[in-house]
Amino acid sequence: MAELGHEVVGVDVDPNKIAMLSLGKAPFFEPGLPEILATGMASGRLSFTSDISQVRGAQIHFVAVGTPQKKGENAADLTYVNAAIEALLPHLGDGELVAGKSTVPVGTAQRLAGRIADAGSGAMLAWNPEFLREGFAVQDTISPDRLVYGVALGESGAAAKALLDEVYATALSKDTPLVVTDYATAELVKVSANAFLATKISFINAMAEIAESTGADVTQLADAIGFDARIGRRFLNAGVGFGGGCLPKDIRAFTARAEELGRGESVAFLKEVDSINLRRRQKVVDLVVESFGGSVFGKRVAVLGLAFKPDSDDIRDSPALDVAVQLKGLGAEVLAIDPEANSNAARTHPQLNYVSDVDDALTGAEAVVVVTEWKQFRELDPVRVAGLVSRPFVIDGRNCLDPVAWRAAGWTYKGLGRP
Ligand code: UGA
């Protein structure tokens, strides 16, 4: 927002994050973020505080807190959204706009609009879902592929739209598609987009399962169906499946909300999407176990990747970390490495051995498992690294290596859904 020319105050309840940000340090890994953080702070337009009263007088209050999965349930936990709105209420003024960015169950915005109206400040609410991808967050924010505003009917909705137009003037000037709609549609756009993406990935992973039983190659299949512009090649990469803080919990929360609405059957397929996805993690573990004739106990396994995807240090619901933990649980000696996620993983999963040099992970390994397709793993030279391991056996959990080159270098190569 500061990069777009606005004056911004960032507020968080976590004093550690505020302290880091105030020093110009990003509290997580995201390409390009440190640079725009520095520019924003140098411009004087960007500051951080844990004092919520500093929001006073802002024209727009973005609420971008998390909505994680509730413990032991599928539903989304709205504690943080509710708390953020309650904390804002005493500081809101007439004509100011609260713009929700968080991914919420349909019906939440209407309820929160009621809460804001009851408090009597004259502030308005819009729901303005966020579609950025981790790893591309800066680019997706500066140049979004679409904007969606969920606003109230009538005059206050028009005023909310005008304020959002002002904030997003740079994007709108680049002809970014804009959908102005009601609260429920805006909330549903967000969860249905993520449900569609998750379904696309599980579809191709289901084809990988069929390919495994028939000797077909799912990567070629994806290329071939992807040439149909109605299908498209993106998000058809079969492998160990989707993870992260969004897709898995969003499809579960959507299912829970649909069930509450008596429409569980409409999204019952999302349970299948979830199951297919979780089966692929198991498949990777099974392949390793099978390769040792039924037990990994005491075997040295190099796990390359821990983050849920490359260019991120995020390990939330990460298939890669899950595979590492399962192998460790089966008695393997796991040497794990991720270019950015080692320390996050070590905090929550101290039972794994973490190394910071890929050669240290590979030396003496009896199996190599690639589960996050970081560039440095994709570009490993199979000839050179064959000399490091004690058994040249690789599972390509992201179908990101060249089977021909790896086999030519003497490796037993196993992809997912490819021969
Ligand atoms: C996702 C959506 O893509 C964003 O549009 C959305 O804004 C975001 O969730 C959110 O709700 O905040 P993100 O979680 O950053 O973004 O990551 P994705 O790029 O969607 O990848 C999700 C997972 O799917 C990763 O584990 C990735 O490895 C996996 N994936 C992706 C595949 O297994 N195959 C593919 O072909 C593509």
Coordinates of C-alpha atoms and ligand atoms in Angstrom, one line a residue:
M1 CA 0.0 0.0 0.0
A2 CA 2.9 2.4 0.8
E3 CA 4.5 1.3 -2.5
L4 CA 1.2 2.4 -4.2
G5 CA 1.7 5.9 -2.7
H6 CA -0.5 5.6 0.4
E7 CA 0.3 6.6 4.0
V8 CA 0.2 3.3 5.9
V9 CA 0.3 2.3 9.6
G10 CA 0.6 -1.5 10.1
V11 CA -0.8 -2.8 13.4
D12 CA -0.3 -6.2 15.0
V13 CA -0.9 -7.6 18.4
D14 CA 2.5 -9.5 18.2
P15 CA 5.1 -7.1 19.6
N16 CA 8.0 -9.2 18.1
K17 CA 6.6 -8.7 14.6
I18 CA 6.2 -5.0 15.1
A19 CA 9.7 -4.7 16.5
M20 CA 11.2 -6.5 13.5
L21 CA 9.1 -4.6 11.0
S22 CA 10.0 -1.3 12.6
L23 CA 13.7 -2.2 12.0
G24 CA 12.8 -2.8 8.3
K25 CA 13.0 -6.6 8.7
A26 CA 10.3 -8.8 7.2
P27 CA 9.1 -11.4 9.7
F28 CA 8.9 -14.2 7.0
F29 CA 10.6 -15.0 3.7
E30 CA 8.9 -13.4 0.7
P31 CA 10.9 -12.4 -2.4
G32 CA 10.9 -8.7 -3.0
L33 CA 9.3 -7.9 0.4
P34 CA 12.5 -6.6 2.1
E35 CA 13.1 -4.2 -0.8
I36 CA 9.7 -2.6 -0.8
L37 CA 9.7 -2.6 3.0
A38 CA 12.9 -0.5 2.9
T39 CA 11.5 1.9 0.3
G40 CA 8.3 2.3 2.2
M41 CA 10.0 3.1 5.4
A42 CA 12.5 5.4 3.8
S43 CA 9.6 7.3 2.2
G44 CA 8.2 8.0 5.6
R45 CA 4.8 6.7 4.4
L46 CA 5.1 3.3 6.2
S47 CA 5.2 2.7 10.0
F48 CA 4.3 -0.1 12.4
T49 CA 2.8 -0.1 15.9
S50 CA 1.1 -2.4 18.3
D51 CA -1.0 0.6 19.5
I52 CA -4.3 0.2 17.8
S53 CA -5.3 3.8 18.6
Q54 CA -2.8 4.8 15.9
V55 CA -5.4 3.8 13.3
R56 CA -7.5 6.9 14.2
G57 CA -8.3 9.1 11.2
A58 CA -7.4 6.5 8.6
Q59 CA -9.8 6.6 5.6
I60 CA -9.5 2.8 5.2
H61 CA -8.8 0.1 7.7
F62 CA -7.8 -3.2 6.1
V63 CA -8.3 -6.3 8.2
A64 CA -5.9 -9.0 7.1
V65 CA -5.7 -11.4 10.0
G66 CA -5.6 -15.1 9.7
T67 CA -8.6 -17.5 9.7
P68 CA -6.9 -20.8 10.5
Q69 CA -8.7 -24.2 10.8
K70 CA -10.2 -24.7 14.3
K71 CA -8.4 -27.4 16.3
G72 CA -10.0 -30.8 15.7
E73 CA -12.7 -29.3 13.4
N74 CA -13.0 -28.4 9.8
A75 CA -14.5 -24.9 10.3
A76 CA -12.5 -21.7 10.2
D77 CA -11.5 -20.0 13.4
L78 CA -12.8 -16.5 13.4
T79 CA -11.3 -15.4 16.7
Y80 CA -8.8 -13.1 15.1
V81 CA -11.2 -11.4 12.7
N82 CA -13.7 -10.8 15.5
A83 CA -11.0 -9.5 17.8
A84 CA -9.6 -7.2 15.1
I85 CA -13.1 -5.7 14.4
E86 CA -13.8 -5.3 18.2
A87 CA -10.4 -3.6 18.6
L88 CA -11.1 -1.2 15.8
L89 CA -14.6 -0.2 16.8
P90 CA -13.7 2.5 19.4
H91 CA -11.4 4.2 16.9
L92 CA -13.6 4.3 13.8
G93 CA -15.0 7.6 12.5
D94 CA -17.9 8.6 10.2
G95 CA -17.4 7.8 6.6
E96 CA -14.4 5.6 7.2
L97 CA -14.2 2.1 5.6
V98 CA -13.3 -1.2 7.2
A99 CA -12.1 -3.5 4.3
G100 CA -12.0 -7.2 5.1
K101 CA -9.2 -9.1 3.4
S102 CA -9.3 -12.3 5.4
T103 CA -10.8 -15.5 3.9
V104 CA -14.1 -16.0 5.8
P105 CA -17.1 -18.2 5.7
V106 CA -20.0 -16.8 3.7
G107 CA -22.2 -14.7 5.9
T108 CA -19.4 -13.2 8.1
A109 CA -19.3 -9.8 6.4
Q110 CA -23.0 -9.3 6.9
R111 CA -22.7 -10.1 10.5
L112 CA -19.7 -7.8 11.0
A113 CA -21.4 -5.0 9.1
G114 CA -24.2 -5.3 11.6
R115 CA -21.7 -5.1 14.5
I116 CA -20.1 -2.0 13.0
A117 CA -23.5 -0.3 12.4
D118 CA -24.6 -1.1 16.0
A119 CA -21.5 0.6 17.4
G120 CA -22.8 3.8 15.8
S121 CA -19.5 5.4 14.4
G122 CA -20.9 5.8 10.9
A123 CA -18.1 3.6 9.5
M124 CA -18.8 1.2 6.6
L125 CA -17.7 -2.3 5.7
A126 CA -16.5 -3.8 2.4
W127 CA -15.2 -7.3 1.8
N128 CA -12.3 -7.2 -0.5
P129 CA -10.8 -10.7 -0.8
E130 CA -7.1 -11.2 -1.4
F131 CA -5.8 -13.5 -4.1
L132 CA -2.0 -13.2 -3.8
R133 CA 0.2 -16.3 -3.9
E134 CA 3.1 -16.8 -1.5
G135 CA 6.3 -16.4 -3.3
F136 CA 4.7 -13.9 -5.7
A137 CA 3.0 -11.8 -3.0
V138 CA 4.6 -8.5 -4.0
Q139 CA 3.9 -8.8 -7.7
D140 CA 0.3 -10.1 -7.1
T141 CA -0.4 -7.1 -4.8
I142 CA 1.0 -4.4 -7.1
S143 CA -0.5 -5.9 -10.2
P144 CA -3.5 -8.1 -9.2
D145 CA -5.2 -10.1 -11.9
R146 CA -8.6 -9.0 -10.6
L147 CA -10.1 -7.0 -7.8
V148 CA -13.3 -7.9 -6.1
Y149 CA -15.3 -5.6 -3.8
G150 CA -18.2 -6.9 -1.8
V151 CA -20.2 -3.8 -0.7
A152 CA -23.5 -3.0 0.9
L153 CA -26.4 -1.9 -1.2
G154 CA -27.2 1.8 -1.8
E155 CA -25.3 4.9 -0.9
S156 CA -22.9 3.5 1.6
G157 CA -21.9 0.8 -0.9
A158 CA -21.2 3.5 -3.5
A159 CA -19.0 5.4 -1.0
A160 CA -17.1 2.2 -0.1
K161 CA -16.5 1.5 -3.8
A162 CA -15.2 5.1 -4.3
L163 CA -12.7 4.7 -1.4
L164 CA -11.5 1.3 -2.7
D165 CA -11.1 2.8 -6.2
E166 CA -8.9 5.5 -4.8
V167 CA -6.7 2.9 -3.0
Y168 CA -6.4 0.7 -6.1
A169 CA -6.1 3.6 -8.6
T170 CA -2.8 2.3 -9.9
A171 CA -4.1 -1.2 -10.6
L172 CA -7.4 0.1 -12.0
S173 CA -5.5 2.4 -14.4
K174 CA -3.9 -0.8 -15.9
D175 CA -7.4 -2.1 -16.8
T176 CA -7.4 -4.7 -14.0
P177 CA -10.8 -6.4 -14.1
L178 CA -13.0 -5.3 -11.3
V179 CA -16.1 -7.1 -9.9
V180 CA -18.3 -5.0 -7.6
T181 CA -20.8 -7.2 -5.9
D182 CA -22.5 -8.1 -2.6
Y183 CA -20.8 -9.4 0.5
A184 CA -21.9 -13.0 0.1
T185 CA -20.6 -13.2 -3.5
A186 CA -17.3 -11.6 -2.6
E187 CA -16.8 -14.1 0.3
L188 CA -17.7 -17.0 -2.0
V189 CA -15.4 -15.8 -4.9
K190 CA -12.5 -16.3 -2.6
V191 CA -13.3 -19.8 -1.3
S192 CA -14.6 -21.0 -4.6
A193 CA -11.4 -19.9 -6.3
N194 CA -9.3 -21.8 -3.8
A195 CA -11.6 -24.8 -4.0
F196 CA -11.3 -24.8 -7.8
L197 CA -7.5 -24.7 -7.6
A198 CA -7.4 -27.5 -5.1
T199 CA -9.8 -29.5 -7.3
K200 CA -7.6 -29.0 -10.3
I201 CA -4.5 -30.3 -8.4
S202 CA -6.4 -33.3 -7.0
F203 CA -7.8 -34.0 -10.4
I204 CA -4.4 -34.3 -11.9
N205 CA -3.2 -36.3 -8.9
A206 CA -6.1 -38.7 -9.4
M207 CA -4.9 -39.1 -13.0
A208 CA -1.5 -39.8 -11.6
E209 CA -2.9 -42.7 -9.6
I210 CA -4.5 -44.1 -12.7
A211 CA -1.3 -43.6 -14.6
E212 CA 0.6 -45.5 -11.9
S213 CA -1.7 -48.5 -12.6
T214 CA -1.4 -48.3 -16.3
G215 CA 2.1 -47.2 -17.1
A216 CA 0.9 -43.9 -18.5
D217 CA 2.7 -40.6 -17.9
V218 CA 0.7 -38.0 -16.1
T219 CA 3.1 -35.1 -17.0
Q220 CA 2.5 -35.8 -20.7
L221 CA -1.2 -36.2 -20.1
A222 CA -1.2 -32.8 -18.3
D223 CA 0.7 -31.2 -21.2
A224 CA -1.8 -32.6 -23.7
I225 CA -5.0 -31.7 -21.9
G226 CA -3.5 -28.4 -20.9
F227 CA -3.2 -27.3 -24.6
D228 CA -7.0 -27.1 -24.5
A229 CA -7.4 -23.4 -23.6
R230 CA -10.6 -24.3 -21.7
I231 CA -8.5 -26.5 -19.4
G232 CA -5.1 -24.7 -19.3
R233 CA -1.8 -26.2 -18.2
R234 CA -1.4 -24.2 -15.0
F235 CA -2.1 -26.0 -11.7
L236 CA -1.9 -29.4 -13.4
N237 CA 1.4 -30.4 -11.8
A238 CA 1.0 -33.8 -10.3
G239 CA 3.1 -34.7 -7.2
V240 CA 2.9 -34.8 -3.5
G241 CA -0.1 -32.5 -3.5
F242 CA -1.1 -29.1 -2.1
G243 CA -0.4 -27.7 1.3
G244 CA 0.0 -24.3 2.9
G245 CA -2.1 -22.0 5.0
C246 CA -4.8 -21.6 2.4
L247 CA -5.9 -24.4 0.1
P248 CA -6.3 -27.3 2.6
K249 CA -8.0 -25.3 5.4
D250 CA -10.1 -23.3 2.9
I251 CA -11.7 -26.4 1.3
R252 CA -12.4 -27.8 4.8
A253 CA -13.9 -24.6 6.1
F254 CA -16.0 -24.3 2.9
T255 CA -17.3 -27.8 3.5
A256 CA -18.1 -27.0 7.1
R257 CA -20.0 -23.8 6.1
A258 CA -21.9 -25.6 3.3
E259 CA -23.0 -28.2 5.8
E260 CA -24.2 -25.5 8.3
L261 CA -26.2 -24.1 5.4
G262 CA -27.7 -27.5 4.7
R263 CA -25.8 -27.6 1.4
G264 CA -23.2 -30.2 2.3
E265 CA -23.9 -32.2 -0.8
S266 CA -23.1 -29.3 -3.1
V267 CA -19.4 -29.5 -2.0
A268 CA -19.2 -33.1 -0.9
F269 CA -16.6 -33.6 -3.7
L270 CA -14.2 -31.4 -1.8
K271 CA -13.8 -34.2 0.8
E272 CA -12.6 -36.4 -2.1
V273 CA -10.3 -33.6 -3.2
D274 CA -8.8 -33.6 0.3
S275 CA -8.5 -37.4 0.5
I276 CA -6.8 -37.6 -2.9
N277 CA -4.4 -34.9 -1.8
L278 CA -3.5 -36.6 1.5
R279 CA -3.1 -40.0 -0.3
R280 CA -0.2 -38.6 -2.4
R281 CA 1.9 -37.9 0.7
Q282 CA 1.3 -41.4 1.8
K283 CA 2.3 -42.6 -1.7
V284 CA 5.7 -41.0 -1.3
V285 CA 6.3 -42.6 2.1
D286 CA 5.1 -46.0 0.8
L287 CA 7.5 -45.8 -2.2
V288 CA 10.5 -45.2 0.1
V289 CA 9.4 -48.0 2.4
E290 CA 8.9 -50.4 -0.5
S291 CA 12.3 -49.5 -2.0
F292 CA 13.8 -51.0 1.2
G293 CA 11.7 -54.1 1.0
G294 CA 9.2 -53.1 3.7
S295 CA 11.1 -51.1 6.4
V296 CA 13.0 -47.8 6.6
F297 CA 14.2 -48.5 10.1
G298 CA 17.7 -47.2 10.5
K299 CA 17.9 -46.1 6.8
R300 CA 19.4 -42.8 6.0
V301 CA 17.0 -40.7 3.9
A302 CA 17.6 -37.3 2.5
V303 CA 14.5 -35.2 2.3
L304 CA 15.0 -32.2 0.0
G305 CA 12.4 -29.5 0.8
L306 CA 10.2 -28.7 3.8
A307 CA 8.3 -25.6 2.7
F308 CA 4.8 -26.2 1.2
K309 CA 6.2 -24.7 -2.0
P310 CA 9.4 -23.1 -3.3
D311 CA 10.2 -19.4 -2.6
S312 CA 8.4 -19.6 0.8
D313 CA 9.5 -20.5 4.3
D314 CA 5.9 -21.5 5.1
I315 CA 5.5 -25.0 6.6
R316 CA 1.8 -24.9 7.4
D317 CA 0.2 -28.1 6.3
S318 CA 3.3 -28.8 4.2
P319 CA 3.3 -32.1 2.3
A320 CA 7.1 -32.0 2.3
L321 CA 7.4 -31.7 6.1
D322 CA 4.7 -34.4 6.5
V323 CA 6.7 -36.8 4.5
A324 CA 9.8 -36.1 6.5
V325 CA 8.0 -36.6 9.8
Q326 CA 6.3 -39.8 8.7
L327 CA 9.6 -41.3 7.6
K328 CA 11.2 -40.3 10.9
G329 CA 8.2 -41.9 12.7
L330 CA 8.9 -45.1 10.8
G331 CA 12.4 -45.2 12.2
A332 CA 14.4 -43.7 9.3
E333 CA 17.3 -41.4 9.9
V334 CA 16.0 -38.3 8.1
L335 CA 18.4 -35.5 6.9
A336 CA 16.2 -32.6 6.0
I337 CA 17.0 -29.5 4.1
D338 CA 15.1 -26.5 2.9
P339 CA 16.8 -23.3 1.7
E340 CA 14.4 -21.1 3.8
A341 CA 12.2 -23.3 6.0
N342 CA 14.7 -25.2 8.1
S343 CA 14.4 -22.9 11.1
N344 CA 10.5 -22.9 11.1
A345 CA 10.5 -26.7 10.8
A346 CA 13.1 -27.1 13.5
R347 CA 11.0 -25.1 15.9
T348 CA 8.0 -27.3 15.5
H349 CA 9.6 -30.6 14.6
P350 CA 12.9 -30.9 16.6
Q351 CA 13.0 -34.7 15.9
L352 CA 14.4 -34.3 12.4
N353 CA 18.1 -33.7 11.6
Y354 CA 18.4 -30.4 9.7
V355 CA 21.3 -29.6 7.5
S356 CA 22.0 -26.4 5.6
D357 CA 24.1 -27.8 2.7
V358 CA 22.4 -30.2 0.3
D359 CA 25.6 -32.2 -0.1
D360 CA 25.5 -32.9 3.7
A361 CA 22.0 -34.3 3.3
L362 CA 23.0 -36.4 0.3
T363 CA 26.2 -37.8 1.6
G364 CA 25.7 -41.5 2.5
A365 CA 21.9 -41.3 1.8
E366 CA 20.2 -44.5 0.8
A367 CA 17.2 -42.7 -0.6
V368 CA 16.6 -39.2 -1.8
V369 CA 13.2 -37.6 -1.7
V370 CA 12.5 -34.3 -3.5
V371 CA 9.4 -32.8 -2.0
T372 CA 9.6 -29.1 -2.7
E373 CA 10.8 -28.0 -6.1
W374 CA 13.3 -25.3 -5.2
K375 CA 15.5 -24.3 -8.1
Q376 CA 18.7 -25.6 -6.3
F377 CA 17.1 -29.1 -6.1
R378 CA 15.8 -29.1 -9.7
E379 CA 19.3 -28.1 -10.9
L380 CA 21.2 -30.8 -9.0
D381 CA 23.7 -32.6 -11.3
P382 CA 22.7 -36.3 -11.1
V383 CA 26.2 -37.4 -12.1
R384 CA 27.9 -35.4 -9.4
V385 CA 25.4 -36.3 -6.6
A386 CA 25.4 -40.0 -7.5
G387 CA 29.0 -39.9 -6.1
L388 CA 27.7 -38.7 -2.7
V389 CA 24.9 -41.1 -1.9
S390 CA 25.4 -44.7 -0.8
R391 CA 22.4 -45.9 -2.9
P392 CA 21.3 -43.9 -6.0
F393 CA 17.6 -44.0 -5.4
V394 CA 15.5 -40.9 -5.9
I395 CA 11.8 -40.2 -5.5
D396 CA 10.8 -37.1 -7.4
G397 CA 7.7 -36.0 -5.4
R398 CA 7.2 -32.9 -7.6
N399 CA 8.0 -34.4 -11.0
C400 CA 10.6 -31.7 -11.3
L401 CA 13.7 -33.7 -12.3
D402 CA 14.6 -35.1 -15.7
P403 CA 14.1 -38.9 -15.5
V404 CA 16.3 -39.5 -18.5
A405 CA 19.3 -37.7 -17.1
W406 CA 18.9 -39.2 -13.6
R407 CA 18.6 -42.7 -15.0
A408 CA 21.5 -42.2 -17.3
A409 CA 23.6 -41.2 -14.2
G410 CA 22.8 -44.6 -12.7
W411 CA 19.9 -43.6 -10.4
T412 CA 16.7 -45.6 -9.8
Y413 CA 14.2 -42.8 -10.5
K414 CA 10.6 -42.8 -9.3
G415 CA 8.2 -40.0 -10.2
L416 CA 4.6 -39.7 -9.2
G417 CA 2.3 -40.8 -12.0
R418 CA 5.1 -41.2 -14.5
P419 CA 6.9 -44.4 -15.4
Ligands
UGA1 C1 -3.2 -20.0 -2.8 C2 -3.9 -19.4 -4.1 O1 -3.2 -19.8 -5.2 C3 -3.9 -17.9 -4.0 O2 -4.6 -17.4 -5.2 C4 -4.6 -17.5 -2.8 O3 -4.7 -16.0 -2.6 C5 -3.9 -18.0 -1.6 O4 -3.9 -19.5 -1.7 C6 -4.7 -17.6 -0.3 O5 -5.8 -18.1 -0.2 O6 -4.2 -16.8 0.4 P1 -0.7 -20.2 -2.0 O7 -1.3 -21.0 -0.8 O8 0.4 -19.2 -1.8 O9 -1.9 -19.5 -2.8 O10 0.0 -21.3 -3.0 P2 -0.4 -22.0 -4.4 O11 0.5 -21.4 -5.4 O12 -1.8 -22.0 -4.7 O13 0.1 -23.5 -4.1 C7 -0.6 -24.3 -3.1 C8 -0.1 -25.7 -3.1 O14 -0.5 -26.4 -4.3 C9 1.4 -25.8 -2.9 O15 1.7 -26.8 -2.0 C10 1.8 -26.2 -4.3 O16 3.0 -27.0 -4.3 C11 0.7 -27.1 -4.7 N1 0.5 -27.2 -6.2 C12 0.3 -26.1 -7.0 C13 0.6 -28.5 -6.8 O17 0.7 -29.5 -6.1 N2 0.4 -28.6 -8.2 C14 0.2 -27.5 -8.9 O18 0.1 -27.7 -10.2 C15 0.2 -26.2 -8.3

